[in-house]
Tab-separated table of C-alpha atoms in Angstrom:
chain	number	residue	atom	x	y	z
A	129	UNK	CA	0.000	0.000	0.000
A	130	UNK	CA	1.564	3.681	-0.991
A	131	UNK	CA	0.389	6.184	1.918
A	132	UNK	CA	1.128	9.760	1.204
A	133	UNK	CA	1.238	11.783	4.823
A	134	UNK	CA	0.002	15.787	3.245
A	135	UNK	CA	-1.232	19.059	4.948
A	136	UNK	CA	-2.343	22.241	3.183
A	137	UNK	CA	-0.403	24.237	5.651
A	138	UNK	CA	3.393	23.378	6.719
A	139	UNK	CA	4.347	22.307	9.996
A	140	UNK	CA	1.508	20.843	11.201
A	141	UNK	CA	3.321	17.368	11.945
A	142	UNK	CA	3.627	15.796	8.273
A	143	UNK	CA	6.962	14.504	9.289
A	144	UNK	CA	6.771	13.529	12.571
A	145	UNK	CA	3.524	11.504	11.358
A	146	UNK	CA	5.316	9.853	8.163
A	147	UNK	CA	8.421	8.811	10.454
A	148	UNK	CA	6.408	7.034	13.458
A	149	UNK	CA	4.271	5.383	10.834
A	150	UNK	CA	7.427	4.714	8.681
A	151	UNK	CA	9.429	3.339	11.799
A	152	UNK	CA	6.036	1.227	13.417
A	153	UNK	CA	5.880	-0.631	9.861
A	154	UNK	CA	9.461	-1.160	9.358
A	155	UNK	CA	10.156	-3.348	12.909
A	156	UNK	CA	7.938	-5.865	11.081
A	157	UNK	CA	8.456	-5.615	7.800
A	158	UNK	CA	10.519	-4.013	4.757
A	159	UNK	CA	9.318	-0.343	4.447
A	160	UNK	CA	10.127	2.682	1.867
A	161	UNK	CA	9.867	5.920	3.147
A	162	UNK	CA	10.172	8.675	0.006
A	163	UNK	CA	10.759	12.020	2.011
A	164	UNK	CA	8.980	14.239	-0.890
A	165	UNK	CA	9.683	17.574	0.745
A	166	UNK	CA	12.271	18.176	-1.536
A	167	UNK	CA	12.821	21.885	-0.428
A	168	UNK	CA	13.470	21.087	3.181
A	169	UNK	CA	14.242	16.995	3.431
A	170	UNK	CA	14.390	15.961	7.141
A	171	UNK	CA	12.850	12.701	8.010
A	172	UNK	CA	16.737	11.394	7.373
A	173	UNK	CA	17.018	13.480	11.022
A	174	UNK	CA	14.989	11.056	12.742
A	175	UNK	CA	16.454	7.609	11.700
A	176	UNK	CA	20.251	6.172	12.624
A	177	UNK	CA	20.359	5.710	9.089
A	178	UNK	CA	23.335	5.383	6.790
A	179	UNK	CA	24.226	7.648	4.088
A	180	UNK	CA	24.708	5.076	1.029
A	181	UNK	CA	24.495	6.706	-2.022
A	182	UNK	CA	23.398	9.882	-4.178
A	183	UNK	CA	22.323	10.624	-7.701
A	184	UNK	CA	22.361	13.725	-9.108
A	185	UNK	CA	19.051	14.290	-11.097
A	186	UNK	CA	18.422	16.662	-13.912
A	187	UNK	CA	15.559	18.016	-16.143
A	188	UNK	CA	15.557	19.145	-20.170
A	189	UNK	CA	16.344	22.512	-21.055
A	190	UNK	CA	16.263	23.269	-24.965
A	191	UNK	CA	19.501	24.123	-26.649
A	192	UNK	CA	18.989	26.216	-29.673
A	193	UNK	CA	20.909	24.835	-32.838
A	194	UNK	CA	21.532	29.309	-34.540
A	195	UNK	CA	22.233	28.018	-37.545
A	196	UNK	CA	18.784	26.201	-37.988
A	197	UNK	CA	16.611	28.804	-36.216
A	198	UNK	CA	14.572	31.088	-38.330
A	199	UNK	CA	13.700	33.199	-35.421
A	200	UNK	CA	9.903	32.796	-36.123
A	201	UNK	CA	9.347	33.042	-32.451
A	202	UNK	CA	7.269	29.546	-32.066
A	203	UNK	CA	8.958	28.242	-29.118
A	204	UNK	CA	8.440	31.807	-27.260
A	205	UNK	CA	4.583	31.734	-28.331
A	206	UNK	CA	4.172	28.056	-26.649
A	207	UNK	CA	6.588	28.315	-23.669
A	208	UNK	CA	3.850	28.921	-20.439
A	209	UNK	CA	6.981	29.908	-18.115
A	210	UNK	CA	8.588	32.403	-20.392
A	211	UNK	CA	11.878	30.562	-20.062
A	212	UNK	CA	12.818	31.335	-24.038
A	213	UNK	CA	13.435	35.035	-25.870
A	214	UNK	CA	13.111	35.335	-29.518
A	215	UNK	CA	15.394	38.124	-30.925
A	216	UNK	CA	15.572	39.076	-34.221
A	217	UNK	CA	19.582	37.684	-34.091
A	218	UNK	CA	19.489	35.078	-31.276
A	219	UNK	CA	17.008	33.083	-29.161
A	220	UNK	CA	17.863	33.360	-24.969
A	221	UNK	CA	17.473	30.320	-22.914
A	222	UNK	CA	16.635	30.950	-19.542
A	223	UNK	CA	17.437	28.126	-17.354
A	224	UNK	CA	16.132	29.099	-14.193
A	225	UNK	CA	12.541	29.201	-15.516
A	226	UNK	CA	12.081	26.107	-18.084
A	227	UNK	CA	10.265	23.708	-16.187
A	228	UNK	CA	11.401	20.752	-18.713
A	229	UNK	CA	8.035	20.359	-20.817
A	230	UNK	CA	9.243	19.757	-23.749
A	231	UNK	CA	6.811	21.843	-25.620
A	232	UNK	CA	9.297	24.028	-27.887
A	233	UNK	CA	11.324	20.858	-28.354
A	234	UNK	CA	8.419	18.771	-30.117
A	235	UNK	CA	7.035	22.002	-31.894
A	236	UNK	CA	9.693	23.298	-33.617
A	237	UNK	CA	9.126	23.621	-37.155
A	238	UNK	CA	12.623	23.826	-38.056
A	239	UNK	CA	14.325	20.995	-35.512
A	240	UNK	CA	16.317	23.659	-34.258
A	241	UNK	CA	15.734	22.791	-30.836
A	242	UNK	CA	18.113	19.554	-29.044
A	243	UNK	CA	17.739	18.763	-25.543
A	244	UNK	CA	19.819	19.946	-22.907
A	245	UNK	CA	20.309	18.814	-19.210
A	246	UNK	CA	20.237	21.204	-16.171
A	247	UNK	CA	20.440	19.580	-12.628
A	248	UNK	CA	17.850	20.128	-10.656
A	249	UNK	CA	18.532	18.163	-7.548
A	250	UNK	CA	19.889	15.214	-5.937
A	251	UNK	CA	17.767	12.256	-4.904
A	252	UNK	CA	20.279	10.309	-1.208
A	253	UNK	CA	19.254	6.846	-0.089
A	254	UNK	CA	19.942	5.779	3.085
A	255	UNK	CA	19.293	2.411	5.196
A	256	UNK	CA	18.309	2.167	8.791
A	257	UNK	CA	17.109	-1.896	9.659
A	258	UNK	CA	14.598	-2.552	7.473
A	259	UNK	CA	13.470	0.684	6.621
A	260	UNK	CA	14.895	2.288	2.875
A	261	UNK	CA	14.875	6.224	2.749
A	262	UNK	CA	14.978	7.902	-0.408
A	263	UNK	CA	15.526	12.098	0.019
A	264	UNK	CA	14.934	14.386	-2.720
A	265	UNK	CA	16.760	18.004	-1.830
A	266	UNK	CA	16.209	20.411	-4.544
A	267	UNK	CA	19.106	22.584	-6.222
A	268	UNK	CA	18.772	26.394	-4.392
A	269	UNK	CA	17.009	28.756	-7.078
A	270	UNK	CA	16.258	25.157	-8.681
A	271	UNK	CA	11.823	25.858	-8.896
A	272	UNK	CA	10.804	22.156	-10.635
A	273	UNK	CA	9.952	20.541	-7.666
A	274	UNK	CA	7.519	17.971	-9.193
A	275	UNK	CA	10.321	16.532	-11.744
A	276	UNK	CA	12.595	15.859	-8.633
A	277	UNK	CA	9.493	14.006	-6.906
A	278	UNK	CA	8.643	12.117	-9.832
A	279	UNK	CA	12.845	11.012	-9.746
A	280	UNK	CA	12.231	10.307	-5.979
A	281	UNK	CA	8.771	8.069	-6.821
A	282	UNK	CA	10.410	5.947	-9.280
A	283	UNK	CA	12.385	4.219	-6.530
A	284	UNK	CA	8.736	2.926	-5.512
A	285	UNK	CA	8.376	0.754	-8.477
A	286	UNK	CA	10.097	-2.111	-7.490
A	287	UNK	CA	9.243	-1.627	-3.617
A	288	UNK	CA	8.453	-4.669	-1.566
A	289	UNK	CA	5.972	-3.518	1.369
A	290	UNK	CA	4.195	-0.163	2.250
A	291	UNK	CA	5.175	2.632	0.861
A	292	UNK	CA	4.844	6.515	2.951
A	293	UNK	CA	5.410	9.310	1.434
A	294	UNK	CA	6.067	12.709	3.712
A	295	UNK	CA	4.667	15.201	0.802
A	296	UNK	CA	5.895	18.899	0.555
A	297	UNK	CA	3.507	21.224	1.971
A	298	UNK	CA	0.921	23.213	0.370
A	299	UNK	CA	-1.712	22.388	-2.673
A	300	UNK	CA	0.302	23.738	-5.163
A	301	UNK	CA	2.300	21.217	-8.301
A	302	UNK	CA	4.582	19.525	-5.525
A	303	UNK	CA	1.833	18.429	-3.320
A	304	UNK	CA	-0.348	17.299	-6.238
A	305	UNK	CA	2.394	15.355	-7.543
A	306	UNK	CA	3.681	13.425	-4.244
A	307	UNK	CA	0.050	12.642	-3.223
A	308	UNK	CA	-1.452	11.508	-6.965
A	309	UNK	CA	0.262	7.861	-6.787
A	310	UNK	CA	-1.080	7.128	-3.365
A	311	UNK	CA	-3.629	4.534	-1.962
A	312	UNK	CA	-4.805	6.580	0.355
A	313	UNK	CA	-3.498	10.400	1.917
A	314	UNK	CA	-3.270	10.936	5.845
A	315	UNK	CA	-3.711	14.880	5.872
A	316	UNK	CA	-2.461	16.172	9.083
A	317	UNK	CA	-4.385	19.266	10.409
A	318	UNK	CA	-3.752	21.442	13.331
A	319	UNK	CA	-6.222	23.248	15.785
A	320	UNK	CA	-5.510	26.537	14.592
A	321	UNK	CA	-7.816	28.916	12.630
A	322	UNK	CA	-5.130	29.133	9.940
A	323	UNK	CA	-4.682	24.793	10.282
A	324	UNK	CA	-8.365	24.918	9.547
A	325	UNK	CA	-8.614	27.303	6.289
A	326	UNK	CA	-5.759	25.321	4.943
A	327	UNK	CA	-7.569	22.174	6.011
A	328	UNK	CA	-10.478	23.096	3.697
A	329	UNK	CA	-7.894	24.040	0.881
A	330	UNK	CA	-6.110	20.525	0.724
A	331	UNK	CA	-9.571	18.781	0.901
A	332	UNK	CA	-10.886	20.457	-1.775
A	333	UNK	CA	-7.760	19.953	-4.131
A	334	UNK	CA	-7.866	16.022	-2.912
A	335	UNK	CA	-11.483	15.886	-4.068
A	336	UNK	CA	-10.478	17.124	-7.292
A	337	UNK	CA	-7.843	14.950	-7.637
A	338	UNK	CA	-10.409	11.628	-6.344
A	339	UNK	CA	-8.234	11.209	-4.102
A	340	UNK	CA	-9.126	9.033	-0.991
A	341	UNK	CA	-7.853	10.711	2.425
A	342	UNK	CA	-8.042	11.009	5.832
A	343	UNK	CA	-7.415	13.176	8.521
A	344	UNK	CA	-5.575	12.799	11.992
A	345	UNK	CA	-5.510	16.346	13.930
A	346	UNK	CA	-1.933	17.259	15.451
A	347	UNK	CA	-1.384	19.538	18.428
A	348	UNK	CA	-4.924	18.950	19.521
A	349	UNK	CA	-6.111	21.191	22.569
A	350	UNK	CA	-9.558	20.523	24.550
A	351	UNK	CA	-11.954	22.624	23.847
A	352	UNK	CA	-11.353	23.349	20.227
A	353	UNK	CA	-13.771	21.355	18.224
A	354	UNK	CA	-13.609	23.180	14.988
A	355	UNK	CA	-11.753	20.481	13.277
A	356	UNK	CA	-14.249	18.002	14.675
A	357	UNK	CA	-16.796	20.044	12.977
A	358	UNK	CA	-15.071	20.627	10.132
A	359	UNK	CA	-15.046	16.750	9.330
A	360	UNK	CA	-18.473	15.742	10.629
A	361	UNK	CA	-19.729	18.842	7.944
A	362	UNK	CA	-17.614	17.436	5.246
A	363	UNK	CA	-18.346	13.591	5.952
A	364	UNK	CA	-14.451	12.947	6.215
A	365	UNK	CA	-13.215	10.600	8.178
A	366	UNK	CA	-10.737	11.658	11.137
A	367	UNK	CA	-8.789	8.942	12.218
A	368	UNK	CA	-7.360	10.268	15.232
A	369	UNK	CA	-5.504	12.617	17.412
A	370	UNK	CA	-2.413	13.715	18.653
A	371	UNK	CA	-2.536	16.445	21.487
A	372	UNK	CA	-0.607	19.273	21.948
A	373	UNK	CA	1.833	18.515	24.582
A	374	UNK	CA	5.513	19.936	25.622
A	375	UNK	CA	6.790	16.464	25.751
A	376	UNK	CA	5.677	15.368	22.180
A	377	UNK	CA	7.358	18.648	20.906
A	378	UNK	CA	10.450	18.351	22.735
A	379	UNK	CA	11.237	14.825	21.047
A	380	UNK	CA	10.536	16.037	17.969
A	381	UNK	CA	12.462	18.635	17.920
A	382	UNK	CA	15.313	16.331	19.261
A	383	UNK	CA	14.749	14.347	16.020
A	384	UNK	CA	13.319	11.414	18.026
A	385	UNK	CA	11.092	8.878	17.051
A	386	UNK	CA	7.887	9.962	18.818
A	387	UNK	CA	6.565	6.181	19.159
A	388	UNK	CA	9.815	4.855	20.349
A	389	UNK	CA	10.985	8.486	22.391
A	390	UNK	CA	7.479	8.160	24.514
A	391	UNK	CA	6.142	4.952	24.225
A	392	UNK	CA	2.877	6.007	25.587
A	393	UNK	CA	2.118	6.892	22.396
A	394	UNK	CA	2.889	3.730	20.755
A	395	UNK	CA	-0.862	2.697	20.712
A	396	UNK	CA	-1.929	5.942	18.843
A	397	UNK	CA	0.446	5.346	15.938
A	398	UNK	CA	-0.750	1.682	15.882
A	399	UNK	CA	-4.269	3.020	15.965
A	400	UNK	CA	-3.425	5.202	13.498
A	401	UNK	CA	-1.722	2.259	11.143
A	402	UNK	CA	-4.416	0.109	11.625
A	403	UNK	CA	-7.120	2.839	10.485
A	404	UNK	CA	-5.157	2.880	7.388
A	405	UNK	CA	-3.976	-0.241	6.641
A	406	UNK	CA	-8.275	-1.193	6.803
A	407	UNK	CA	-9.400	1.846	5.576
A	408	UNK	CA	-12.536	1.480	3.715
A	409	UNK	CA	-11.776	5.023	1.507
A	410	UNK	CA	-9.124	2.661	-0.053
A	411	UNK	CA	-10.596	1.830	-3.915
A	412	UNK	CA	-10.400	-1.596	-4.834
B	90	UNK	CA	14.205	55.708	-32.521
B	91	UNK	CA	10.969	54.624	-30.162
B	92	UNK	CA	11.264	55.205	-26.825
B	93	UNK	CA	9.464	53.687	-24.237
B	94	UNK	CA	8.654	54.892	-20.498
B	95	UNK	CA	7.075	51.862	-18.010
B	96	UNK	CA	3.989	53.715	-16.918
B	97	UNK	CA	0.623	52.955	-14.730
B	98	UNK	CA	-1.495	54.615	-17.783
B	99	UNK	CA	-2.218	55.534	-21.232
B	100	UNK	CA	-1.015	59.539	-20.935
B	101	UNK	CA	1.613	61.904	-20.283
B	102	UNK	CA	0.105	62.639	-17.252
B	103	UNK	CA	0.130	59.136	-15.952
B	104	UNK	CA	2.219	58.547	-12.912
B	105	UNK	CA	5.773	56.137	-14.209
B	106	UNK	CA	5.819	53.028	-12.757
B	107	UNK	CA	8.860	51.858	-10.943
B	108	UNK	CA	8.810	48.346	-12.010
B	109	UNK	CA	9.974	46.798	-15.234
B	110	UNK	CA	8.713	43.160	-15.530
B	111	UNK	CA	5.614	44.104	-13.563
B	112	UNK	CA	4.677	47.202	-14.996
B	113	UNK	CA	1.347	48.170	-15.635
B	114	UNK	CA	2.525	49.165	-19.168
B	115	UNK	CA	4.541	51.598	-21.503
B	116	UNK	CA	3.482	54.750	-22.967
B	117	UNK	CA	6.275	54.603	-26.335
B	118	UNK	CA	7.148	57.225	-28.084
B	119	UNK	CA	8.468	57.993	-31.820
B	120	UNK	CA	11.508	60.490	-31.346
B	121	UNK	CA	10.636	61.288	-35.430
B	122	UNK	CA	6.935	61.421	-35.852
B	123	UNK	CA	6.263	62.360	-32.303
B	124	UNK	CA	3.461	59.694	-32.381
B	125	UNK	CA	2.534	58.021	-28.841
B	126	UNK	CA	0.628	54.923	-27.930
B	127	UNK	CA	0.228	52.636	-25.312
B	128	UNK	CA	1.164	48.943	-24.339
B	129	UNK	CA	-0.378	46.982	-21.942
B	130	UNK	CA	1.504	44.719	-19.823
B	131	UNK	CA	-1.165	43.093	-18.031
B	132	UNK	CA	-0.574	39.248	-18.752
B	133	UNK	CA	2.749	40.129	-17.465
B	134	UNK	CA	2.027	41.956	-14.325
B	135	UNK	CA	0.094	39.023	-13.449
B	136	UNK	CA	2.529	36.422	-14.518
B	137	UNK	CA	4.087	33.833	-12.218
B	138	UNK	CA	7.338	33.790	-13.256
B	139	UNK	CA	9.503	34.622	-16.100
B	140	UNK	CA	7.487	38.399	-16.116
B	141	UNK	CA	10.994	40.172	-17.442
B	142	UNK	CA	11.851	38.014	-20.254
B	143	UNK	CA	8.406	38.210	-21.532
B	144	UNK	CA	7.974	42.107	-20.894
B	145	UNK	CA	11.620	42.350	-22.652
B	146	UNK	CA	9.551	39.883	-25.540
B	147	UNK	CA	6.659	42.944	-25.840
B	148	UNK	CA	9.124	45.687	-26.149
B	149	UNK	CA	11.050	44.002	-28.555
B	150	UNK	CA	7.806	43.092	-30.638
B	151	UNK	CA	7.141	46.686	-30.350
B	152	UNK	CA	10.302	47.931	-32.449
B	153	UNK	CA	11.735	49.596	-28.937
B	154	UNK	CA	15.226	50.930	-28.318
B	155	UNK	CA	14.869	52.757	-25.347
B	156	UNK	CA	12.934	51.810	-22.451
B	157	UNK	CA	13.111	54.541	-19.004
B	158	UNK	CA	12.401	52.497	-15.751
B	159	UNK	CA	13.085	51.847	-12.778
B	160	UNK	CA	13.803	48.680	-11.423
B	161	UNK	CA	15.083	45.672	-13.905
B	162	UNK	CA	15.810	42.594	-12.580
B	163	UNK	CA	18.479	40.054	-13.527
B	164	UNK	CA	16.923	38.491	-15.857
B	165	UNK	CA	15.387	41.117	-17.555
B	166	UNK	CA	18.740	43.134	-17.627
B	167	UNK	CA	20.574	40.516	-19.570
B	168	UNK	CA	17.915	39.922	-21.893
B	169	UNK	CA	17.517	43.635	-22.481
B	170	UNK	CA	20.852	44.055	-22.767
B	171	UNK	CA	21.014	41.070	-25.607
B	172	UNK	CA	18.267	42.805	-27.367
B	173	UNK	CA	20.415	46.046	-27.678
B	174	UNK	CA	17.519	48.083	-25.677
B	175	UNK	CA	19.114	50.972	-23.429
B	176	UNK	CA	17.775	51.238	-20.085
B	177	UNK	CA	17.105	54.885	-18.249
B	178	UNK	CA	16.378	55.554	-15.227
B	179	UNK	CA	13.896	58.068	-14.683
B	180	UNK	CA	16.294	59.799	-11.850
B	181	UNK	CA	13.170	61.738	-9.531
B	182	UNK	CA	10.279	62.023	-12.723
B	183	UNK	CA	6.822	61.118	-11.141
B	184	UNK	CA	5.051	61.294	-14.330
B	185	UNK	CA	5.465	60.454	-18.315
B	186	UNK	CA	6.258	64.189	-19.069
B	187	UNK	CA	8.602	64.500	-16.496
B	188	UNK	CA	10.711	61.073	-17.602
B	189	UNK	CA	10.164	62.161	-20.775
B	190	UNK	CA	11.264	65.781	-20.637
B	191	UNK	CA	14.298	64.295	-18.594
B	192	UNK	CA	15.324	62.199	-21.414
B	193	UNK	CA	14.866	64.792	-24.145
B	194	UNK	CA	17.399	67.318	-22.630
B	195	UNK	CA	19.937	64.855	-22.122
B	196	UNK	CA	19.700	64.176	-25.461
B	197	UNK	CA	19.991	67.904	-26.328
B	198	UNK	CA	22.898	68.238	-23.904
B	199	UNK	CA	25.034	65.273	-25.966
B	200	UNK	CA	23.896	65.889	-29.360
């Protein structure tokens, strides 16, 4: 089963989530965790896990051939990011901005454009027991996030076991892209006004998507039920809870494994697990 | 030559606007005929990235040479500068006139 841990909003707990969940399935069995986040990888922080290797991974930027160009300004017409500037002399390539679609590359009417490489990122895979950890970390000023997640998800192919993925944050092209190849999505939502308007965002992009999800609040406080209300309104599902307590922050800022850190909460995670593992928002 | 100013309207009253890529648009002038008229640079004021290189695109579309503005950003000033289009800055003009009467006395002064 692939099981994509998501929030709208960042740091409500995506991480700490994806690594108890990650470490719970991997005492019993062999477990992938893809750490998605490729702008700010750290669920490598909470494992004793071996560095053992890195790739370096890299996306198409067109190379214009001068000599065949006719300057007709095609290329300019059908790029959506503005990464190409048709002069009446030369055409500018602007690195930075392509976001490797390949569009001026097939349309060219003169074959003038050939396929160059930027890098865009390095995928690291590391072991701890029987758990495999792929990171993605993205190249600084480096903006195709989803290219470097689709690198990242290809190491899920030949996966034996569960597969989690610890998505990047947000509902923009990164999220969409670690959470469409999932079974099912745990989004993580805090008690917070802002937790709960970003809530609404994510389920609204995963029901676009058809997408099945869940939700399990983080840093839940008594007397705040507008999460509660929020699901009961929207008929979703909220598997559990994980309250707000000094303690539970304090590990994970440590870069503990909650689960193993305070064992007391060792039957939430396995709650948690078992909600997914039998959950009935699962298609067939 | 056609000149360009980055402006937030269609005049010479219209106050310049400070920003290249994501300017409203450009009130152009012909140095010869003395004939004005307006781009828009609306798709580009809205765009999510790449907003320089595509407002360099316009201008260049638009037969300009000179372009008075403020701020140009990196990309925007390499591409310009590829393009052969001389960048101004306005110095302290608040409107069209003002950049414009700016530029036309320097050009006195040098000539």
């Amino acid at each position: 089963m692939t099981i994509a841990v998501a929030s709208g909003k960042g740091g409500t707990g995506k991480t700490l989530v994806a690594t108890s969940l990650a470490w719970l399935l991997s005492r019993e069995s062999d477990t992938l965790l893809l750490d998605l986040d490729v702008e700010e990888p750290n669920a490598h922080l909470f494992f004793d896990a071996q560095l053992v290797n890195s790739e370096l991974v890299t996306g198409m930027i067109p190379v214009i051939e001068e000599e065949f160009c006719t300057h007709c300004g095609l290329c300019q017409r059908v790029c959506a990011y503005h990464a190409l500037l048709v002069l009446p002399d030369q055409v500018l390539v602007f690195p930075e901005l392509c976001k490797s679609c390949n569009g001026c590359l097939a349309l060219c009417p003169e074959g003038a454009i050939i396929s160059g490489k930027k890098s865009i990122g390095v995928v690291e895979y590391r072991e701890a027991g029987r758990l495999r950890l792929y990171s993605g970390r993205l190249d600084i000023g480096a903006t195709d996030a989803p290219s470097l997640i689709r690198a990242l998800k290809s190491h899920a192919r030949d996966a034996l076991g569960h597969v989690l993925l610890d998505a990047p944050p947000g509902t923009a092209c990164p999220a969409v892209e670690a959470v469409r190849s999932a079974d099912l999505t745990v989004l993580v939502a805090e008690s917070t006004p802002f937790g709960l308007h970003d809530l609404d965002l994510m389920v609204r992009t995963m029901r676009k998507l058809h997408q099945a999800f869940v939700v399990v609040i983080n840093k839940a406080v008594p007397h705040d039920d507008s999460l509660h209300e929020y699901c009961a309104r929207e008929g979703i599902r909220l598997l559990a809870e994980i309250p707000y307590r000094e303690d539970i922050a304090r590990s994970c800022a440590r870069g503990h494994l909650l689960p193993e850190a305070l064992p007391e909460t060792l039957p939430l995670f396995e709650r948690i697990l078992d909600g997914i593992l039998h959950a009935e928002e699962v298609r067939a | 030559m056609t000149i360009a100013i980055s402006s937030t309207g269609n005049g010479w009253d219209s106050p310049i606007d400070e920003r290249f890529g994501r300017a409203h648009g450009f009130f152009l002038v012909d140095e010869e005929s003395g004939q004005t008229r307006y781009l828009d640079n609306a798709t580009n004021l809205d765009a999510g990235h790449g907003a320089g290189p595509a407002t360099v695109q316009l201008l260049v579309g638009a037969g300009v040479q000179v372009i008075i503005t403020g701020r140009v950003g990196p990309k925007a000033e390499g591409a310009l500068q590829a393009a052969r289009i001389t960048v101004i800055n306005p110095e302290h003009a608040r409107t069209v006139k003002d950049a414009w009467d700016h530029y036309s006395l320097n050009q006195q002064k040098h000539s």
